[in-house]
PDB file of C-alpha atoms in Angstrom:
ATOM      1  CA  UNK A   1    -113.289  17.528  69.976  1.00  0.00           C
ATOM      2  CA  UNK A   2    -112.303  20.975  70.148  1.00  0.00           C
ATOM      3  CA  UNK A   3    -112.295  23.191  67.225  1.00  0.00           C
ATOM      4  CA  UNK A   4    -109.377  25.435  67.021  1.00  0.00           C
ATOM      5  CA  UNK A   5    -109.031  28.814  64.870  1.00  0.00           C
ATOM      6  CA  UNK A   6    -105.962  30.287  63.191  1.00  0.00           C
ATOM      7  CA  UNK A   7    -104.528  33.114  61.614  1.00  0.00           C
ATOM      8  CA  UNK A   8    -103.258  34.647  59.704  1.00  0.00           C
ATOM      9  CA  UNK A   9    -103.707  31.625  57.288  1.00  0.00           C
ATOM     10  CA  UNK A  10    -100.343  32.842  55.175  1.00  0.00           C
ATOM     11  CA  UNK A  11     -98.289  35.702  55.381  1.00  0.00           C
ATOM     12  CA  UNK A  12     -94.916  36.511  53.589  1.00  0.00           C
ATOM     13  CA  UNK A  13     -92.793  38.677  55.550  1.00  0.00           C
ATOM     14  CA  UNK A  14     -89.513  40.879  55.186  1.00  0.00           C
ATOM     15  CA  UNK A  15     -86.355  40.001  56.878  1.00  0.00           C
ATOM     16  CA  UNK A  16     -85.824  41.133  60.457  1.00  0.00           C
ATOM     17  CA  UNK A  17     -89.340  41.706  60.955  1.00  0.00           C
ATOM     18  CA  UNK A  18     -92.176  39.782  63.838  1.00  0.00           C
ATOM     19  CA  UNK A  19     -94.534  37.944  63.057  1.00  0.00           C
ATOM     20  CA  UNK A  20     -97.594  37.014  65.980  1.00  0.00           C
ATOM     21  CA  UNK A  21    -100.264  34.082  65.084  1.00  0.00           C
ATOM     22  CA  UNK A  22    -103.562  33.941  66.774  1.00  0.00           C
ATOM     23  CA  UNK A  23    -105.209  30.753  68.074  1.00  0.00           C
ATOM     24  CA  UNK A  24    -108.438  30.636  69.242  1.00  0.00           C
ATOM     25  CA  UNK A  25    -110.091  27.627  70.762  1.00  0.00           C
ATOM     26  CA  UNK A  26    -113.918  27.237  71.081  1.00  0.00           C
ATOM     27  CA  UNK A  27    -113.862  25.435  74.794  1.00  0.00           C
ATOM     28  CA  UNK A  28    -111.168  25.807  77.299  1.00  0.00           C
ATOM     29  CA  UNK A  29    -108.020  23.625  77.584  1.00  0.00           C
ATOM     30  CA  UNK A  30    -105.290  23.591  79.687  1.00  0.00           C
ATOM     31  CA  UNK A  31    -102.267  22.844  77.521  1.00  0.00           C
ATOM     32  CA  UNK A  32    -101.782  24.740  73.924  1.00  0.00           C
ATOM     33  CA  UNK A  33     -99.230  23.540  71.319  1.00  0.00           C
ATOM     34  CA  UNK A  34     -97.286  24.780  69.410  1.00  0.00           C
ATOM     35  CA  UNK A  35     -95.647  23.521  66.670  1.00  0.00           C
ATOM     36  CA  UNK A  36     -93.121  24.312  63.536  1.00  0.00           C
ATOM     37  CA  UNK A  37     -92.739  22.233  60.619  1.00  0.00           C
ATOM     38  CA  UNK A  38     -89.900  23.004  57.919  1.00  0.00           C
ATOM     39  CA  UNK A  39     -90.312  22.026  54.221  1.00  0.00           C
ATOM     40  CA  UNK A  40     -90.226  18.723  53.558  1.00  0.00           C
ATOM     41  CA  UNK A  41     -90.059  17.880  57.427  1.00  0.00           C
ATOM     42  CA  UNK A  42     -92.225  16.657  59.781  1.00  0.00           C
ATOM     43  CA  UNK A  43     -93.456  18.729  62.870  1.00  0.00           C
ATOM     44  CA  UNK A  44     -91.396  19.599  65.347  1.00  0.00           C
ATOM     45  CA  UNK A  45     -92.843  20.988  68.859  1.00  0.00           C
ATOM     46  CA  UNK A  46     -91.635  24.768  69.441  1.00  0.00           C
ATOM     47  CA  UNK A  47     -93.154  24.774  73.430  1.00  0.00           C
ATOM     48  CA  UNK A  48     -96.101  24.263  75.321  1.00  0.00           C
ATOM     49  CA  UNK A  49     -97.997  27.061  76.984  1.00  0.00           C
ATOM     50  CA  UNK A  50    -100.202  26.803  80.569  1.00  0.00           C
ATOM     51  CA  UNK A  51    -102.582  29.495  81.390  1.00  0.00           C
ATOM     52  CA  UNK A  52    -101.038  32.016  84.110  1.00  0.00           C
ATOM     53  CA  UNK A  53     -97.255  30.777  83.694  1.00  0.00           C
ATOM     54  CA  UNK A  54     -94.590  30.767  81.322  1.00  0.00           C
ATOM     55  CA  UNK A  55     -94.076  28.607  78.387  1.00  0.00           C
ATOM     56  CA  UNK A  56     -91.621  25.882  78.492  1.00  0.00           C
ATOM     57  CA  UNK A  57     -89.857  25.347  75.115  1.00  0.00           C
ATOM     58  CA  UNK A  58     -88.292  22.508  73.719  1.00  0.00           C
ATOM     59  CA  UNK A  59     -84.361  22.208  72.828  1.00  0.00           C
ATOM     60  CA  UNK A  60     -82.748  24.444  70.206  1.00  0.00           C
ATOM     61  CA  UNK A  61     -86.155  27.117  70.796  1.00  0.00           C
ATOM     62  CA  UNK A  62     -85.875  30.200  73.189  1.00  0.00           C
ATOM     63  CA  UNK A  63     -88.501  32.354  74.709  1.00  0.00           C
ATOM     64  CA  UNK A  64     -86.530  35.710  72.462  1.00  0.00           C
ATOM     65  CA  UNK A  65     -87.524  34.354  69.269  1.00  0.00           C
ATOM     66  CA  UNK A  66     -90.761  32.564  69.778  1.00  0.00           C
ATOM     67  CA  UNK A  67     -92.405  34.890  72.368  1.00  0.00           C
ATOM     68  CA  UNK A  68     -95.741  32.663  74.034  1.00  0.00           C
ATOM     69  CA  UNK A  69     -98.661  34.099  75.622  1.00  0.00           C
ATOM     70  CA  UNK A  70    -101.525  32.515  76.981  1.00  0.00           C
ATOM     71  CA  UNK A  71    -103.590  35.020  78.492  1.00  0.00           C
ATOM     72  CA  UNK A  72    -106.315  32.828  79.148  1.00  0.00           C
ATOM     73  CA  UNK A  73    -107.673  29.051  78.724  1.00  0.00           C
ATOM     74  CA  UNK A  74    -109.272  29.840  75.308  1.00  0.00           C
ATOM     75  CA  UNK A  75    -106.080  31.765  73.703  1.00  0.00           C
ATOM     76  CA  UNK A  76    -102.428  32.015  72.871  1.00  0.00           C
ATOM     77  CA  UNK A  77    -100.152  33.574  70.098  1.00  0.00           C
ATOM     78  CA  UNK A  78     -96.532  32.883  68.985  1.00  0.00           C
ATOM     79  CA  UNK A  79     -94.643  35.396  68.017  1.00  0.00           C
ATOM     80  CA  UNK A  80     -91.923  34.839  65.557  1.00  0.00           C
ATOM     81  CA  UNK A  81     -89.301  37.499  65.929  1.00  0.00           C
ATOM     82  CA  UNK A  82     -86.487  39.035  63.894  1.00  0.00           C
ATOM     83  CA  UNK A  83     -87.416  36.440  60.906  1.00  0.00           C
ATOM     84  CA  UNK A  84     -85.101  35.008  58.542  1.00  0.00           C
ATOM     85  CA  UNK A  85     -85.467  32.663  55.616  1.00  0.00           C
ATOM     86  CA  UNK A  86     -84.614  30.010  57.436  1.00  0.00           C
ATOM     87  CA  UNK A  87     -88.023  30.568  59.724  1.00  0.00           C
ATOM     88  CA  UNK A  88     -90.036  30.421  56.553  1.00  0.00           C
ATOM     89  CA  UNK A  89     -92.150  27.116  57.475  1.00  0.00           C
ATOM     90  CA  UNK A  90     -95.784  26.149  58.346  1.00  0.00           C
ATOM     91  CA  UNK A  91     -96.568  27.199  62.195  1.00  0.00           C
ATOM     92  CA  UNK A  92     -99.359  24.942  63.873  1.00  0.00           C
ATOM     93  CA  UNK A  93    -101.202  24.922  67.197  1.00  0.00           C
ATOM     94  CA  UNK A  94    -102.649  22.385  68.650  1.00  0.00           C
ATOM     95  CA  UNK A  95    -105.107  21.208  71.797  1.00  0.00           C
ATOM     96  CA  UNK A  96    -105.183  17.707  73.201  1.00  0.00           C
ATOM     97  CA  UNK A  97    -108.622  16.095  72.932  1.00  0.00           C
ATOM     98  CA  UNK A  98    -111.021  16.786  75.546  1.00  0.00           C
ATOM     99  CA  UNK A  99    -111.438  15.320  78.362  1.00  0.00           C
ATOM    100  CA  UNK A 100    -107.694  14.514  78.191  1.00  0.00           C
ATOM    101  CA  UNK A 101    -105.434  11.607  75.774  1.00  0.00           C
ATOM    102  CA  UNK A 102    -108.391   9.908  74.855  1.00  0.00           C
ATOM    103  CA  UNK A 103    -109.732  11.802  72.513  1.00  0.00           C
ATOM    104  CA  UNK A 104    -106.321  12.640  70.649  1.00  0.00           C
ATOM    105  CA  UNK A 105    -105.087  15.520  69.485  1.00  0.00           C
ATOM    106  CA  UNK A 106    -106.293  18.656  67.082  1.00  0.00           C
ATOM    107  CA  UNK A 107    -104.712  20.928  64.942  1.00  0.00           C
ATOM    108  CA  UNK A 108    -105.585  24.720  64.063  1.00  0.00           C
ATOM    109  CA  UNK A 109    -105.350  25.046  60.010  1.00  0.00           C
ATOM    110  CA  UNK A 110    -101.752  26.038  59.962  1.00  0.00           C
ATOM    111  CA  UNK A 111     -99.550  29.743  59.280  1.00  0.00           C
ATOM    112  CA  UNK A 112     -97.802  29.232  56.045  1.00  0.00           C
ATOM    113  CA  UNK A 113     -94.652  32.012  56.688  1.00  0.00           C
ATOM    114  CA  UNK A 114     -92.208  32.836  53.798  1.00  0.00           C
ATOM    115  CA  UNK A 115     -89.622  35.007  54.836  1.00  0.00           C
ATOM    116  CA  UNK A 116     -88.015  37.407  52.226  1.00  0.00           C
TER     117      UNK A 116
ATOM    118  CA  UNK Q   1     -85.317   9.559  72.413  1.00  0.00           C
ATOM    119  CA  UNK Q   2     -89.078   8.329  70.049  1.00  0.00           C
ATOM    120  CA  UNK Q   3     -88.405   8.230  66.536  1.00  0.00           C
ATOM    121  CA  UNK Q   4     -91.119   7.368  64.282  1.00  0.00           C
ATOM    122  CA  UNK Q   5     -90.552   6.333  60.849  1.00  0.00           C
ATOM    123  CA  UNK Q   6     -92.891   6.280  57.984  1.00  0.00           C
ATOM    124  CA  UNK Q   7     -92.489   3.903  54.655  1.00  0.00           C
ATOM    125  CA  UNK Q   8     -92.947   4.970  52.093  1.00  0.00           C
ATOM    126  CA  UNK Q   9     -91.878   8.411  51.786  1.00  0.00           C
ATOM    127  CA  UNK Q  10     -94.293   8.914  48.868  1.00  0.00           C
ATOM    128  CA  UNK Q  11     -96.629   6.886  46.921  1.00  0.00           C
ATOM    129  CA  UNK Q  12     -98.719   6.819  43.582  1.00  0.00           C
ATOM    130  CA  UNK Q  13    -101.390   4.648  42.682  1.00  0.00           C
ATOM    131  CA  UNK Q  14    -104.160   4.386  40.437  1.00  0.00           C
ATOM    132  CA  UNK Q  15    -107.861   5.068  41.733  1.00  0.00           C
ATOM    133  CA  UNK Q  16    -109.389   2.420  43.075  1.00  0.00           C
ATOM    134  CA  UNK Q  17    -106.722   0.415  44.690  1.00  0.00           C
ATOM    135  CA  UNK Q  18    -106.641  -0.813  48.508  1.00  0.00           C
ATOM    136  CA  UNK Q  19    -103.201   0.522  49.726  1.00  0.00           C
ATOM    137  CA  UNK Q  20    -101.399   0.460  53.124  1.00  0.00           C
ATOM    138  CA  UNK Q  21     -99.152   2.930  54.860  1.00  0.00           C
ATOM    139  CA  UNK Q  22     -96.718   1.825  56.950  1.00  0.00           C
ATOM    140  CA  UNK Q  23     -95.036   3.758  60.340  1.00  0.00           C
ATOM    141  CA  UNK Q  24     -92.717   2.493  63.298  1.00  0.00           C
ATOM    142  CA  UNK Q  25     -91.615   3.722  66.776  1.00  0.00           C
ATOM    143  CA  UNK Q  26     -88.280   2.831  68.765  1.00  0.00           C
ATOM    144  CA  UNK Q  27     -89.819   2.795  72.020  1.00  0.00           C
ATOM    145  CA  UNK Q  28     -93.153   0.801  72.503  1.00  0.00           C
ATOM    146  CA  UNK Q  29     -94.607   3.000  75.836  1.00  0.00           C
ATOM    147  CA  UNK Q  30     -97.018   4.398  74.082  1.00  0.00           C
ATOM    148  CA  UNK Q  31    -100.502   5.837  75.593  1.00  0.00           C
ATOM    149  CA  UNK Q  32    -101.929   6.582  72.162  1.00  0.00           C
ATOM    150  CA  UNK Q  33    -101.291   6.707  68.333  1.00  0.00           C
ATOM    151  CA  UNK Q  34    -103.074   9.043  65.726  1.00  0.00           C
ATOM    152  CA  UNK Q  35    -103.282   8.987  61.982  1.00  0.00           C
ATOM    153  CA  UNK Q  36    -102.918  12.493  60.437  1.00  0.00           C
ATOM    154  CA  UNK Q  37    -104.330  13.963  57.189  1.00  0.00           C
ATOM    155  CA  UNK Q  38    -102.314  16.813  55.836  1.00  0.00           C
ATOM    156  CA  UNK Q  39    -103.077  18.997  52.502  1.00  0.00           C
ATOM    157  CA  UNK Q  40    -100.610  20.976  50.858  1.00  0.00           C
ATOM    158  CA  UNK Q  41     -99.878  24.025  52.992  1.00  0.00           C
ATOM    159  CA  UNK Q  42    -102.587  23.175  55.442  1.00  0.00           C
ATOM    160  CA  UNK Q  43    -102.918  22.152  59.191  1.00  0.00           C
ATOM    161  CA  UNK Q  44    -103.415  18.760  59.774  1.00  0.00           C
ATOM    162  CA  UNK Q  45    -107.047  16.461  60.220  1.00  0.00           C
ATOM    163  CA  UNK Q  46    -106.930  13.892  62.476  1.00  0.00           C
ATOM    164  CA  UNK Q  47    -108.317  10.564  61.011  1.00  0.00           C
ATOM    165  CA  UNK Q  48    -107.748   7.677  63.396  1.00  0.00           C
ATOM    166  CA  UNK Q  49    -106.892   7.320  66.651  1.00  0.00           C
ATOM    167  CA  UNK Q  50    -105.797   4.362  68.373  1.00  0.00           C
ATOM    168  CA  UNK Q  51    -105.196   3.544  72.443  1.00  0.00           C
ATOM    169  CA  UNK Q  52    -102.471   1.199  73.340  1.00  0.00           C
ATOM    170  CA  UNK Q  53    -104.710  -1.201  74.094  1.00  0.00           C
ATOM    171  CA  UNK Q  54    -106.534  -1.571  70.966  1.00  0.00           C
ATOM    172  CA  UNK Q  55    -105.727  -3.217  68.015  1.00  0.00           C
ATOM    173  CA  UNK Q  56    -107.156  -1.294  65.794  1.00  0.00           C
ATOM    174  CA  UNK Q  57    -109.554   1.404  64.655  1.00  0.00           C
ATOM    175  CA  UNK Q  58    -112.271   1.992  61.390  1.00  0.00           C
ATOM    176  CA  UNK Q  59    -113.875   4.561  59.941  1.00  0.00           C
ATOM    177  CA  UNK Q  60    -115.268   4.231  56.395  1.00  0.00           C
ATOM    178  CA  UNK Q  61    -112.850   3.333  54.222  1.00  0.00           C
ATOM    179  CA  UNK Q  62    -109.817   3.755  56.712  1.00  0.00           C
ATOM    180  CA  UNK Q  63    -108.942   1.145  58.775  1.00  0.00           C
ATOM    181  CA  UNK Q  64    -105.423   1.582  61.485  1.00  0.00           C
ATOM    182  CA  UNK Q  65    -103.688  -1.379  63.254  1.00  0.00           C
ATOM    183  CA  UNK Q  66    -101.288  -0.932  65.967  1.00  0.00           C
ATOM    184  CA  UNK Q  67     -98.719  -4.075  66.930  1.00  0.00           C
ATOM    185  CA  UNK Q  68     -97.463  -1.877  70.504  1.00  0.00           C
ATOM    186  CA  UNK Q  69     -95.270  -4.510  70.939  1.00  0.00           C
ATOM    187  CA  UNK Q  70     -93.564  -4.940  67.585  1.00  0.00           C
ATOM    188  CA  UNK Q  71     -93.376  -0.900  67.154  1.00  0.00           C
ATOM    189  CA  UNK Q  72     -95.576  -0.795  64.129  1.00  0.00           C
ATOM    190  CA  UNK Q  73     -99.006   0.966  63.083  1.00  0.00           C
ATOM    191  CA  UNK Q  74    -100.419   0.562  59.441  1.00  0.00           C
ATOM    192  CA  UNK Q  75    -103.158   2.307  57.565  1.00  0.00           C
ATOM    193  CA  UNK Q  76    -105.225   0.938  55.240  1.00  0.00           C
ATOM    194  CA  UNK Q  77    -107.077   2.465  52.500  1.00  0.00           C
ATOM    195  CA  UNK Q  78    -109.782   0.750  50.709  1.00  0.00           C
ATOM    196  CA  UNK Q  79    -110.883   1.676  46.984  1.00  0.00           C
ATOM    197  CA  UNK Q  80    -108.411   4.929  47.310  1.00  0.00           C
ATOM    198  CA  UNK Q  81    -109.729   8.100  45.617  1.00  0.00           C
ATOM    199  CA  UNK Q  82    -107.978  10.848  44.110  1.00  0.00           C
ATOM    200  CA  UNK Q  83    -109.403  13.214  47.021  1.00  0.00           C
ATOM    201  CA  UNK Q  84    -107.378  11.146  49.263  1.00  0.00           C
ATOM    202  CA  UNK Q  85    -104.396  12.755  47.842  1.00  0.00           C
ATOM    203  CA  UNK Q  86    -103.043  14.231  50.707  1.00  0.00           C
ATOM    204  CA  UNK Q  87     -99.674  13.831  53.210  1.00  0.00           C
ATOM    205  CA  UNK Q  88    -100.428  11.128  55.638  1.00  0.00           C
ATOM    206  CA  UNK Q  89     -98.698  11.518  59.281  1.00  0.00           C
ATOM    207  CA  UNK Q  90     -98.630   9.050  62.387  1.00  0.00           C
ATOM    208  CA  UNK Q  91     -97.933  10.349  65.428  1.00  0.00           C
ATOM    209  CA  UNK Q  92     -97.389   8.457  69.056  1.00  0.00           C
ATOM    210  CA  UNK Q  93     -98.059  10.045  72.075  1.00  0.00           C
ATOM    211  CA  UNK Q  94     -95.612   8.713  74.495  1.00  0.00           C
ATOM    212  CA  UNK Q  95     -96.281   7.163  78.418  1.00  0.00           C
ATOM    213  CA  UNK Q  96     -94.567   9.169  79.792  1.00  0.00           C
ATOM    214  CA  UNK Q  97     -94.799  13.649  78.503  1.00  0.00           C
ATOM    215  CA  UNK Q  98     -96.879  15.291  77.008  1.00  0.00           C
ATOM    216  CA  UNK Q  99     -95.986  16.263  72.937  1.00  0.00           C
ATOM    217  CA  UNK Q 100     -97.008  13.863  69.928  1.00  0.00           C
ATOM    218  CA  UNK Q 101     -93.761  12.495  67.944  1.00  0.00           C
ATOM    219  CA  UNK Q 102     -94.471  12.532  64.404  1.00  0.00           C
ATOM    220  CA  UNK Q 103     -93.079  10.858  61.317  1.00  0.00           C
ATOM    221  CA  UNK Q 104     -92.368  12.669  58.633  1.00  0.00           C
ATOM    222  CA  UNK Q 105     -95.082  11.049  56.300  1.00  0.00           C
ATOM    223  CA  UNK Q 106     -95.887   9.403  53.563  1.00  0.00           C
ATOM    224  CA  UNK Q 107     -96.998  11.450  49.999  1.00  0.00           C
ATOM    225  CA  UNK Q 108    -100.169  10.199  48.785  1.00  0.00           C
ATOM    226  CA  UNK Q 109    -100.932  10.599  44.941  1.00  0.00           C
ATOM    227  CA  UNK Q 110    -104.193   8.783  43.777  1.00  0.00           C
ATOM    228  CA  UNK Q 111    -104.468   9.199  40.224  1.00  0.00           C
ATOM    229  CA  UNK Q 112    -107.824   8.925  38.100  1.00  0.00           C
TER     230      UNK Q 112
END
């Protein structure tokens, strides 16, 4: 399965501030993942991101606060913009198994954000 | 809408004991389901994954069932360690889209 990298591991942030995180996959994949999950909750999909066209995010996220890129098959960041409190949670990526469903899914190792 | 449960929310046994975590989904058009380890603060390590078609899966001491038709996946942990101390997440990944829907887990505590 593919082995995904992420960073920055942890950061605590100001108020009104962005945050970007990194993930970097060691084969190519068409579909990235990413996910948010709030203390004491489960995870909850922010959008998926294609190579060479714009995210598509799930109910209650928009592109202005979680900027996507995808620059290529082996990348993408998620921006988290003008931070709260309330955005303080663990950020995730993720890459279905290759080749395809069969293989299930992996997870990069996870932003832990505080916002102050 | 998928919504996948998890029972219990948290659990605490002593070491040694076999133990069995339980999760169930609303809507049985499932392609897959996966059994998540998560550490505190941490991503997540997949442990199991079961097709719809299977029954269930093994590895080492881990062993998942799935009952597609009764919405309902179980792990079992044999002679649990306190290094299995950890969140434990299912997640089904429907027929139909593309996203995992998870549960929110079950708190493992293994105590020596």
């Amino acid at each position: 399965s593919a082995v995904i990298s992420q960073k920055p591991s942890r950061d605590i942030c100001q108020r009104g501030t962005s945050l970007t995180i990194q993930c970097q996959v060691d084969s190519q994949v068409t579909m990235m993942f990413w996910y948010r999950q709030q203390p004491g909750q489960s995870l909850t999909l922010i959008a998926t991101a294609n190579q060479g066209s714009e995210a598509t995010y799930e109910s209650g996220f928009v592109i202005d606060k979680f900027p996507i890129s995808r620059p290529n098959l082996t990348f993408s960041t998620l921006t988290v913009s003008n931070m709260s409190p309330e955005d303080s949670s663990i950020y995730l990526c993720s890459v279905d198994g290759q080749p395809g469903r069969n293989y299930g899914y992996t997870f990069g190792s996870g932003t832990r954000l505080t916002v102050v | 809408k998928q919504e996948v449960t998890q029972i219990p929310a948290a659990l605490s046994v002593p070491e040694g004991e076999n133990l069995v975590l339980n999760c169930s989904f609303t809507d049985s058009a499932i392609y897959n389901l996966q059994w998540f380890r998560q550490d505190p603060g941490k991503g997540l390590t997949s442990l199991l994954l079961i097709q719809s078609s299977q029954r269930e899966q093994t590895s080492g001491r881990l062993n998942a069932s799935l009952d597609k038709s009764s919405g309902r996946s179980t792990l079992y942990i044999a002679a649990s360690q306190p290094g299995d101390s950890a969140t434990y997440l299912c997640a089904v990944f429907p027929s139909s889209g593309y996203a995992l829907n998870f549960g929110k887990g079950t708190s493992l505590l293994v105590t020596p």
